[in-house]
PDB file of C-alpha atoms and ligand atoms in Angstrom:
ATOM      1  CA  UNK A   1       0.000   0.000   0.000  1.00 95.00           C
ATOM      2  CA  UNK A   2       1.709   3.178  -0.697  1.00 97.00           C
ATOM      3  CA  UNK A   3      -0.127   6.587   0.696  1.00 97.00           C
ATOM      4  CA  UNK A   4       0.151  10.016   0.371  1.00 97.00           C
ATOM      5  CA  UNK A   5      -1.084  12.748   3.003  1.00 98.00           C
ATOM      6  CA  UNK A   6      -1.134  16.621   2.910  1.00 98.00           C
ATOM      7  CA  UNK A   7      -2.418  18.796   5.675  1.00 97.00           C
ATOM      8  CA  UNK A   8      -1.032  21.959   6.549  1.00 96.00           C
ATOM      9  CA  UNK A   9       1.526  22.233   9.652  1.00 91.00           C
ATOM     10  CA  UNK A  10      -0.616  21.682  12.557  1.00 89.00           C
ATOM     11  CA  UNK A  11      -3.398  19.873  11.319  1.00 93.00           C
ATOM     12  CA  UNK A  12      -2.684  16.205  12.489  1.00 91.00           C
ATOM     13  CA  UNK A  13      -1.011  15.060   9.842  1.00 93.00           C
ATOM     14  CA  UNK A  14       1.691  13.226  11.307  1.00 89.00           C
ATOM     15  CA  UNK A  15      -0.306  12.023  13.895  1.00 88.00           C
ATOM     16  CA  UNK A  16      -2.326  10.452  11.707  1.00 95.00           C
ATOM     17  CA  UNK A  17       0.619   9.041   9.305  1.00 94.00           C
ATOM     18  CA  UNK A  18       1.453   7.103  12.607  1.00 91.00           C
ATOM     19  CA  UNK A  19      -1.676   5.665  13.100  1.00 93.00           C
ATOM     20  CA  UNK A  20      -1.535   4.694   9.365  1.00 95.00           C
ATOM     21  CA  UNK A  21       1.413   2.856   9.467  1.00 94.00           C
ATOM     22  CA  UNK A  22       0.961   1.172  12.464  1.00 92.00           C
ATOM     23  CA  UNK A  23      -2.556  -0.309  10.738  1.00 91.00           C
ATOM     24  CA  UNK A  24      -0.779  -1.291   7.201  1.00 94.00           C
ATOM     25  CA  UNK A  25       2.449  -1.785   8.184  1.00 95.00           C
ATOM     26  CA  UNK A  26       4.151   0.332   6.066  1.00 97.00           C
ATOM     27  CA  UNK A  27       7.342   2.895   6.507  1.00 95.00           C
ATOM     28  CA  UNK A  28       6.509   6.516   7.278  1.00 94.00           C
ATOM     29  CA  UNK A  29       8.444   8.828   5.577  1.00 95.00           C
ATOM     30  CA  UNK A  30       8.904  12.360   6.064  1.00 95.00           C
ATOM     31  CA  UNK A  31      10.675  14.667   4.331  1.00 96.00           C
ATOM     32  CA  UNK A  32      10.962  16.943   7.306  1.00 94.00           C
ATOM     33  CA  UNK A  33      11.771  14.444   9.428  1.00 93.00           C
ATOM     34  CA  UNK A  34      14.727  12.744   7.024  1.00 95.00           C
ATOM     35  CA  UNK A  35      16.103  16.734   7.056  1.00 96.00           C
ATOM     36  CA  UNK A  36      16.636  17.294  10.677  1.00 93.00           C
ATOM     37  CA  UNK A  37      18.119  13.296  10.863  1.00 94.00           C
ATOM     38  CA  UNK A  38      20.978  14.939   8.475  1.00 95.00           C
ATOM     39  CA  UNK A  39      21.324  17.637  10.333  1.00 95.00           C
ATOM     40  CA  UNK A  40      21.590  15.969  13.986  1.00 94.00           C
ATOM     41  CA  UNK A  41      24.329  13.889  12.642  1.00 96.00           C
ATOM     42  CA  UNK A  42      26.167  16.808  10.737  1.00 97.00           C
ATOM     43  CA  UNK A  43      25.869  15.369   7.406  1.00 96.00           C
ATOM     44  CA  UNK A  44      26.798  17.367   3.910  1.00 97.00           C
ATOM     45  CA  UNK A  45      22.741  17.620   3.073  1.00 96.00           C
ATOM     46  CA  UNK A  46      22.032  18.803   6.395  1.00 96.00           C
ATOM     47  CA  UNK A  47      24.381  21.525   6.663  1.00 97.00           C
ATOM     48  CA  UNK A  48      23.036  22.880   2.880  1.00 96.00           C
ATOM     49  CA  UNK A  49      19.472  22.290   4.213  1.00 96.00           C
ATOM     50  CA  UNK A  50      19.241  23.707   7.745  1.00 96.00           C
ATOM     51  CA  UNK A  51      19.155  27.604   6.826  1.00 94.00           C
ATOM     52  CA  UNK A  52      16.534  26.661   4.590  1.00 96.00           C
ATOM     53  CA  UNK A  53      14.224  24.673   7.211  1.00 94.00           C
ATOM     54  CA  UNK A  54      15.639  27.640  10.263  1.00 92.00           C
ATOM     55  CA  UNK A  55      13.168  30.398   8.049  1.00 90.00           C
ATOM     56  CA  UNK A  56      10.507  28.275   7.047  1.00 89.00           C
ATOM     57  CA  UNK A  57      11.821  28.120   3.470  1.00 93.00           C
ATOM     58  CA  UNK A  58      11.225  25.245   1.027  1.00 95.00           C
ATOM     59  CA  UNK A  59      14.864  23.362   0.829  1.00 97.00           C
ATOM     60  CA  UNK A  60      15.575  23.142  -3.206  1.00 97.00           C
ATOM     61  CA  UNK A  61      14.487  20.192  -5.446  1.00 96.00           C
ATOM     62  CA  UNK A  62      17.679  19.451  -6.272  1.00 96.00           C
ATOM     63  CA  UNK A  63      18.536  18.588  -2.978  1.00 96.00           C
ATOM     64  CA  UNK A  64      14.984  17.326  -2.063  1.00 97.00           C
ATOM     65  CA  UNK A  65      13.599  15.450  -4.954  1.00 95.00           C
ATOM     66  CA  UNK A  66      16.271  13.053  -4.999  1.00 94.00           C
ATOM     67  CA  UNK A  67      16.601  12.366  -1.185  1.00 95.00           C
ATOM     68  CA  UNK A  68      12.949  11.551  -1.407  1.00 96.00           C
ATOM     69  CA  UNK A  69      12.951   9.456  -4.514  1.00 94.00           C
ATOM     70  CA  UNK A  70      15.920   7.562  -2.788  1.00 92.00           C
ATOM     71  CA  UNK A  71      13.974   6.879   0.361  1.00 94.00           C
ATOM     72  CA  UNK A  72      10.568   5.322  -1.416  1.00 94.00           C
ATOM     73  CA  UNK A  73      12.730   3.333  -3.764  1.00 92.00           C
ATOM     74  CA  UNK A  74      14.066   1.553  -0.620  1.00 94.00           C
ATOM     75  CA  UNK A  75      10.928   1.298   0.889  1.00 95.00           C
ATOM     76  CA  UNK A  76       9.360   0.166  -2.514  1.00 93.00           C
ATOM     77  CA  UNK A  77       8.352  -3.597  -1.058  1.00 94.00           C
ATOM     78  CA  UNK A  78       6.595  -2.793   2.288  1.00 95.00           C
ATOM     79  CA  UNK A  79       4.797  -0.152   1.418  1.00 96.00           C
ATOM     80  CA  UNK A  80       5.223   3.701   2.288  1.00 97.00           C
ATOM     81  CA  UNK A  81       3.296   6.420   3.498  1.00 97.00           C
ATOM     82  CA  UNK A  82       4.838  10.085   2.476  1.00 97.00           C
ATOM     83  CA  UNK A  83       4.361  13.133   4.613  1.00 96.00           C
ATOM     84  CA  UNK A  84       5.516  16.238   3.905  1.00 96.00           C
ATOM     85  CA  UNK A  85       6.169  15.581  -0.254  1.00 98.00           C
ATOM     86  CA  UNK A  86       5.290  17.108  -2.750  1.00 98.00           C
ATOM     87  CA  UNK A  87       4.903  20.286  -1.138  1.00 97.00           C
ATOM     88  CA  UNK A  88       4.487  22.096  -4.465  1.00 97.00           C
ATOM     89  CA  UNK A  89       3.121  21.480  -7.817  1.00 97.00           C
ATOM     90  CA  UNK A  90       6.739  20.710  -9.534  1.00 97.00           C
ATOM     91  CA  UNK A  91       7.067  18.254  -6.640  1.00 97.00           C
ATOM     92  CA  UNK A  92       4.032  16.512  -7.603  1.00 97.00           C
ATOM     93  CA  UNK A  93       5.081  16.136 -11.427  1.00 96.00           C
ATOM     94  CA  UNK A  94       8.192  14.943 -10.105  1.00 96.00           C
ATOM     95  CA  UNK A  95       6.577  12.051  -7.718  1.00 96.00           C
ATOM     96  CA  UNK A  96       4.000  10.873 -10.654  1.00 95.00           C
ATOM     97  CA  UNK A  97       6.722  10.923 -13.101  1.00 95.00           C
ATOM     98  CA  UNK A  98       9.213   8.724 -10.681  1.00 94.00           C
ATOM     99  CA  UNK A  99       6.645   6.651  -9.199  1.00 94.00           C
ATOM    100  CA  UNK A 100       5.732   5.624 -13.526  1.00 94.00           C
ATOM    101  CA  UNK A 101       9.091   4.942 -14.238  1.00 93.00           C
ATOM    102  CA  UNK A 102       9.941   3.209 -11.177  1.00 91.00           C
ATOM    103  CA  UNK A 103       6.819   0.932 -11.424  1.00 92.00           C
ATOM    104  CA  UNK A 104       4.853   1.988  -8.091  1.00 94.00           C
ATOM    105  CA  UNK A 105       1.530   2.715  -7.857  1.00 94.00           C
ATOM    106  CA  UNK A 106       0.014   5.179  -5.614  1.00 96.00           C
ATOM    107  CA  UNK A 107      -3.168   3.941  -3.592  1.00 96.00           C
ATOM    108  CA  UNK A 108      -4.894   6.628  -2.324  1.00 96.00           C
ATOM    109  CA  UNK A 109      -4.192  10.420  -1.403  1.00 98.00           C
ATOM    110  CA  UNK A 110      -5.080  11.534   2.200  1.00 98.00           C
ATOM    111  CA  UNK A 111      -5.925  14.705   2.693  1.00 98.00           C
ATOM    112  CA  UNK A 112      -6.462  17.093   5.898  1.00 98.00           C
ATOM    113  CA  UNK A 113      -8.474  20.342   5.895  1.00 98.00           C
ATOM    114  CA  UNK A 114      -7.846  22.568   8.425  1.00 97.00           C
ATOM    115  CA  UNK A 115      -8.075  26.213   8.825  1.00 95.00           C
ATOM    116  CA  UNK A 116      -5.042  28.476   8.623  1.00 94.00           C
ATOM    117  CA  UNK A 117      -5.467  30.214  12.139  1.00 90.00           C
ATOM    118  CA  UNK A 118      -6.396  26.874  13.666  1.00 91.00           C
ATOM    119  CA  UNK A 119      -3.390  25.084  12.316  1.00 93.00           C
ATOM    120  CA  UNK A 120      -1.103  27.918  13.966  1.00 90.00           C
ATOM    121  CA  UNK A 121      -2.122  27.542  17.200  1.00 85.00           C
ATOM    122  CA  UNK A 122      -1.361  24.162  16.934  1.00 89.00           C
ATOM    123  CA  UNK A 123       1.875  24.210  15.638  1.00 90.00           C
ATOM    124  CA  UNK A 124       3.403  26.221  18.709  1.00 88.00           C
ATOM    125  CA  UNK A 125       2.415  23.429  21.237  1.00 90.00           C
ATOM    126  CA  UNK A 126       3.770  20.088  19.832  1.00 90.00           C
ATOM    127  CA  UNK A 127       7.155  18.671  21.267  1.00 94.00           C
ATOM    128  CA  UNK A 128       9.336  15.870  19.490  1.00 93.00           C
ATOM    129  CA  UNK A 129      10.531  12.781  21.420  1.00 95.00           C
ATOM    130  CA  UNK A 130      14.073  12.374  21.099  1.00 95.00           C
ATOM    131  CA  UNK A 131      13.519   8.465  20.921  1.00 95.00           C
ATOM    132  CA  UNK A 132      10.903   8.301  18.161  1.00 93.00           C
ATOM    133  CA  UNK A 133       9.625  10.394  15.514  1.00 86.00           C
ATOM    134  CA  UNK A 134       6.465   8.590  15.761  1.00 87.00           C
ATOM    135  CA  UNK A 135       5.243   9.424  19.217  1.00 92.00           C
ATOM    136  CA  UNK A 136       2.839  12.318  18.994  1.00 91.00           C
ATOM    137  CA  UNK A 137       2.994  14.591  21.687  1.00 93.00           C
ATOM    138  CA  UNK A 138       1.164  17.836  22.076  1.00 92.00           C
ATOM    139  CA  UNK A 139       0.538  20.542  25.131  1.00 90.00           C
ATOM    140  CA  UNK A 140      -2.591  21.020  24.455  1.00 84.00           C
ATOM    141  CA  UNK A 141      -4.171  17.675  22.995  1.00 86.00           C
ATOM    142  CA  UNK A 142      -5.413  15.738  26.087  1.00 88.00           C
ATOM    143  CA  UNK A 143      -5.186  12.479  23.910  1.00 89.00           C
ATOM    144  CA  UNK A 144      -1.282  12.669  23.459  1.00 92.00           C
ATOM    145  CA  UNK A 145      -0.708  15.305  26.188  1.00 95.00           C
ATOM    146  CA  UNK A 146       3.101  14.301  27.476  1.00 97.00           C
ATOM    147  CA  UNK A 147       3.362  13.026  30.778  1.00 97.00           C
ATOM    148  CA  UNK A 148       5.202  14.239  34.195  1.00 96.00           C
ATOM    149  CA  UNK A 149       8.150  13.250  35.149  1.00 95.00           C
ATOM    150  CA  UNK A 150      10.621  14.378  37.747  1.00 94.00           C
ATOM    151  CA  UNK A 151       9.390  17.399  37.497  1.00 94.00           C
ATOM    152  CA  UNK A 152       9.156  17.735  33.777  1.00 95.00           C
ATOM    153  CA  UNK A 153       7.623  16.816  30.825  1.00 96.00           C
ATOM    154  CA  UNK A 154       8.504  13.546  28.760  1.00 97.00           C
ATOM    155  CA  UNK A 155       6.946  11.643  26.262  1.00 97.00           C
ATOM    156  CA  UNK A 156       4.171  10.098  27.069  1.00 97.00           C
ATOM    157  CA  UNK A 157       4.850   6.801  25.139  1.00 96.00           C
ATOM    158  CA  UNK A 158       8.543   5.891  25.837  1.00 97.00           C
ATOM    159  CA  UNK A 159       9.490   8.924  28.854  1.00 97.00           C
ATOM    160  CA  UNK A 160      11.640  10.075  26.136  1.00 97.00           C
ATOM    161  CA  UNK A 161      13.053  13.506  26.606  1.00 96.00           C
ATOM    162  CA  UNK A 162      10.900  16.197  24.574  1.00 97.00           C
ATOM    163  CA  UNK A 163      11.871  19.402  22.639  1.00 94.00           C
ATOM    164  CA  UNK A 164      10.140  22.021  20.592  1.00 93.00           C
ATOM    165  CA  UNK A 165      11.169  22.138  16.459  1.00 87.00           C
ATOM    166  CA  UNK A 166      12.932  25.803  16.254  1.00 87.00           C
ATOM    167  CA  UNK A 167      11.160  26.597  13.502  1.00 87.00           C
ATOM    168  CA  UNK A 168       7.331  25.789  15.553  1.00 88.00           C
ATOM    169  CA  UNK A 169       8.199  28.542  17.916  1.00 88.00           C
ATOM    170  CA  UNK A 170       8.995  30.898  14.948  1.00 91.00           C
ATOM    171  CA  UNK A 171       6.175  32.731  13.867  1.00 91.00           C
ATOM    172  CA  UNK A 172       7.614  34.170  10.731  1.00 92.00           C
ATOM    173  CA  UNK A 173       8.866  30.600  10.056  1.00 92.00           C
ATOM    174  CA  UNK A 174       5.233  29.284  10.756  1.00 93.00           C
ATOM    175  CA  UNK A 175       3.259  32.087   8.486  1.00 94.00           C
ATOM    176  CA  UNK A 176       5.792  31.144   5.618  1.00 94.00           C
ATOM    177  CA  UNK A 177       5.304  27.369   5.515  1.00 94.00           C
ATOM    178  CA  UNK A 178       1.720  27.995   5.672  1.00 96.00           C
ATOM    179  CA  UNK A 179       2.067  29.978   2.498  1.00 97.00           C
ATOM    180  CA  UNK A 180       3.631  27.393   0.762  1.00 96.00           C
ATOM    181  CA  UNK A 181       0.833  25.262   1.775  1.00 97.00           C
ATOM    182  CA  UNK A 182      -2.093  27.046   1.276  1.00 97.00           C
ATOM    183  CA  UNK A 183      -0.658  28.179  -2.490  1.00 98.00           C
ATOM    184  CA  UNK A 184      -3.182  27.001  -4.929  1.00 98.00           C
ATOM    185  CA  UNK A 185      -1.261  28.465  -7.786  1.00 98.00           C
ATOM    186  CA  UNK A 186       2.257  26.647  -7.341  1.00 98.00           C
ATOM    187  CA  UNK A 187       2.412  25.704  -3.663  1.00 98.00           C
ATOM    188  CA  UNK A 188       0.703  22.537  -2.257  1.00 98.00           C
ATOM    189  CA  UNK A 189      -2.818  23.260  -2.618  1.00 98.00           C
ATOM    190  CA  UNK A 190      -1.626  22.927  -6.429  1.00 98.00           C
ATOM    191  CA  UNK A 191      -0.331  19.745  -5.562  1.00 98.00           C
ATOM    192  CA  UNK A 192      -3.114  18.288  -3.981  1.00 98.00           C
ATOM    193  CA  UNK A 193      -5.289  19.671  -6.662  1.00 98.00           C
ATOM    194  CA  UNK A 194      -3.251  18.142  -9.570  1.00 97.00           C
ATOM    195  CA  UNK A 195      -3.947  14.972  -7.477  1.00 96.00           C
ATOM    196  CA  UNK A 196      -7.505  15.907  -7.418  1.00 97.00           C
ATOM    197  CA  UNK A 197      -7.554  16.533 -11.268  1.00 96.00           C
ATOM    198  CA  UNK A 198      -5.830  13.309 -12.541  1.00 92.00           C
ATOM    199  CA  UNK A 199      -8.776  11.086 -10.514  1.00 88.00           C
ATOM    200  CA  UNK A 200      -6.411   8.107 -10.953  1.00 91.00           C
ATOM    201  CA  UNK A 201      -6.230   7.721  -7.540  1.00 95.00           C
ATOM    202  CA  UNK A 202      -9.023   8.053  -4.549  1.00 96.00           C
ATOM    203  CA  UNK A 203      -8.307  11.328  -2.682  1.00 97.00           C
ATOM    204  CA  UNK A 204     -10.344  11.085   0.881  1.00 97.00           C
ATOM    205  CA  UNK A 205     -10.126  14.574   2.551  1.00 98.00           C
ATOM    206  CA  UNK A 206     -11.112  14.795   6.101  1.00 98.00           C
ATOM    207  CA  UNK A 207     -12.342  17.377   8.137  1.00 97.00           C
ATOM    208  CA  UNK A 208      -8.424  18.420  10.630  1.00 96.00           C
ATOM    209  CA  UNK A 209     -10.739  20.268  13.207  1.00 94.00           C
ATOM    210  CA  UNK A 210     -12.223  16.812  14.417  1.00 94.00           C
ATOM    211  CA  UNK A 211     -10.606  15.130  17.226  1.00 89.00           C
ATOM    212  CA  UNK A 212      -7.579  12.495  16.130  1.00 88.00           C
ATOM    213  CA  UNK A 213     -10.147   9.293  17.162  1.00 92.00           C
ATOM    214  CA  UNK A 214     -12.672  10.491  15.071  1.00 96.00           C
ATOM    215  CA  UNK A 215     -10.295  11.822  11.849  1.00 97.00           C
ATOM    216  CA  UNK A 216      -8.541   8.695  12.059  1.00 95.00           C
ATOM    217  CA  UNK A 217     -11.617   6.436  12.205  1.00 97.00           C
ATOM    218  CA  UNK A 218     -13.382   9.058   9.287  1.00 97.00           C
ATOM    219  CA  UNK A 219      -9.776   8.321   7.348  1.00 97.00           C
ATOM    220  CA  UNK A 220      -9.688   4.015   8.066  1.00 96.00           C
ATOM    221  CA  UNK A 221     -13.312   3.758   6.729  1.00 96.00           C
ATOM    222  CA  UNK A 222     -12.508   5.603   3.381  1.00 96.00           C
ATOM    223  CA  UNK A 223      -9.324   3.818   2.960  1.00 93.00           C
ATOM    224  CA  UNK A 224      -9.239   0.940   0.224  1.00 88.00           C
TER     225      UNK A 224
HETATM  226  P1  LIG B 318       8.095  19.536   8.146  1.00 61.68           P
HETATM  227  O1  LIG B 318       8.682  18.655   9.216  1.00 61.68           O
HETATM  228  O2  LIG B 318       7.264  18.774   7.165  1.00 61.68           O
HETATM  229  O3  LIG B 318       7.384  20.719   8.726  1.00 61.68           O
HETATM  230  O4  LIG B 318       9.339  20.119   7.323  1.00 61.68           O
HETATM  231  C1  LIG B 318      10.286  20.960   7.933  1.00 61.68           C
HETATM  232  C2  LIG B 318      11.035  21.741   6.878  1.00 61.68           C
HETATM  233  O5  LIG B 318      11.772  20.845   6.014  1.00 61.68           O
HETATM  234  C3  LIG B 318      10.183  22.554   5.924  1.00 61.68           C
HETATM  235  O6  LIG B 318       9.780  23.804   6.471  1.00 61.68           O
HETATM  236  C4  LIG B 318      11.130  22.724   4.738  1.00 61.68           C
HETATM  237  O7  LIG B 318      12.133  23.688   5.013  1.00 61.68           O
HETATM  238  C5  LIG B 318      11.814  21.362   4.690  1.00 61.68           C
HETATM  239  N1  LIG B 318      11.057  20.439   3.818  1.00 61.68           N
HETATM  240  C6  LIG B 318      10.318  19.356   4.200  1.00 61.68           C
HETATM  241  N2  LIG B 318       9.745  18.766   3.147  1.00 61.68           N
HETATM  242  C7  LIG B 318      10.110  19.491   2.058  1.00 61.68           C
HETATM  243  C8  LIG B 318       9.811  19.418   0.677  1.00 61.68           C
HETATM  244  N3  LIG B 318       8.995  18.472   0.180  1.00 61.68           N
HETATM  245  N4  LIG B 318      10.379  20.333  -0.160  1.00 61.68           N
HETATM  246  C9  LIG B 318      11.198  21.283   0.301  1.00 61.68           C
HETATM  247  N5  LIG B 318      11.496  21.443   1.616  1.00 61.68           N
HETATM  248  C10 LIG B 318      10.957  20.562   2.492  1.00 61.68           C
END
């Protein structure tokens, strides 16, 4: 099964992604996710990509296209879910044209709706567990609130230390990522629409503003 999801920062979407995978058993991958791996361990890519991801910029396709492509190709057996790519419509042209050549068909397109002022006052309150990308945590979301310990706050699946992303406490950071997003011209609105337009594959959008039981149980029924 291979998946793709859009939502805007903030609205769920890699909660959801986890809750996806977990079901099919597929890899999660995301872009943003693969970035700050290269930068933690100091690598060439990460160094060209971090002042980029710092102000909320889009990192170039010719450093991101590939890296991506890369990643699905080795996940091309089990199954993927992608999060985070295309983020514009040249991104999208790129995926269908790679996913042709390389022989892998996409299943269905996930996407969330959720509004822009919503999705920023998200953003500011989720924290990343320094053990696993895939344990939601969020101030504010009693369902994956973290948990107390020693006095502070760890993750509430593994006790893992937490942190805030720089660039989620940034609000100049935040307003341009949502521009990207919410750019129905060339951004990834575009790409989701050129999705949309080609109706060769199911797109299921679900309503972001719903709590994550009920947009994940709104997302398993419509999946195929
Ligand atoms: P995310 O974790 O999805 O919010 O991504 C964090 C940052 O990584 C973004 O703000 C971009 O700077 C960069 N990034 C992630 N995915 C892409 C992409 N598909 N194209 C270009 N830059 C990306």
């Amino acid at each position: 099964m291979n998946i793709l999801t859009f939502g805007p920062n903030g609205s769920g979407k890699g909660t959801q992604g986890a809750i996806i995978k977990e079901k099919y058993g597929i890899n999660h991958i995301e872009s943003g996710a693969i970035f700050r791996e290269h930068i933690k361990g100091g690598t060439e890519l990460g160094k060209k990509a971090k002042a980029y991801i710092d102000r909320g910029d889009l990192v170039p396709d010719e450093i991101t296209i590939p890296m991506v492509l890369e990643t699905l190709a080795k996940s091309k057996e089990q199954g993927w879910l992608l999060d985070g790519f295309p983020r514009s419509l040249a991104q999208a042209e790129a995926l269908d044209k790679a996913l042709k050549e390389a022989g892998m068909k996409l299943d269905c397109v996930v996407e969330i709706v959720l509004d822009r002022q919503i999705a920023k006052e998200r953003i500011m309150g989720r924290r990343l567990c320094a053990n696993d990308n895939n344990h939601p945590n969020h101030i504010a979301f009693d369902a994956i609130k973290p948990v107390e310990k020693d006095g502070k706050l760890v993750c509430r699946v593994c006790g893992g230390d937490l942190s805030a992303r720089a660039d989620d406490q940034d609000e100049d950071a935040i307003n341009k990522r949502h521009d990207i997003y919410y750019d129905d011209k060339t951004g990834t609105m575009a790409a989701v629409n050129y999705f949309k337009k080609q109706q060769a594959t199911p797109v299921i959008s679900v309503d972001g503003a719903k709590a994550i039981k009920e947009v994940s149980a709104l997302i398993m029924q419509q999946l195929p």
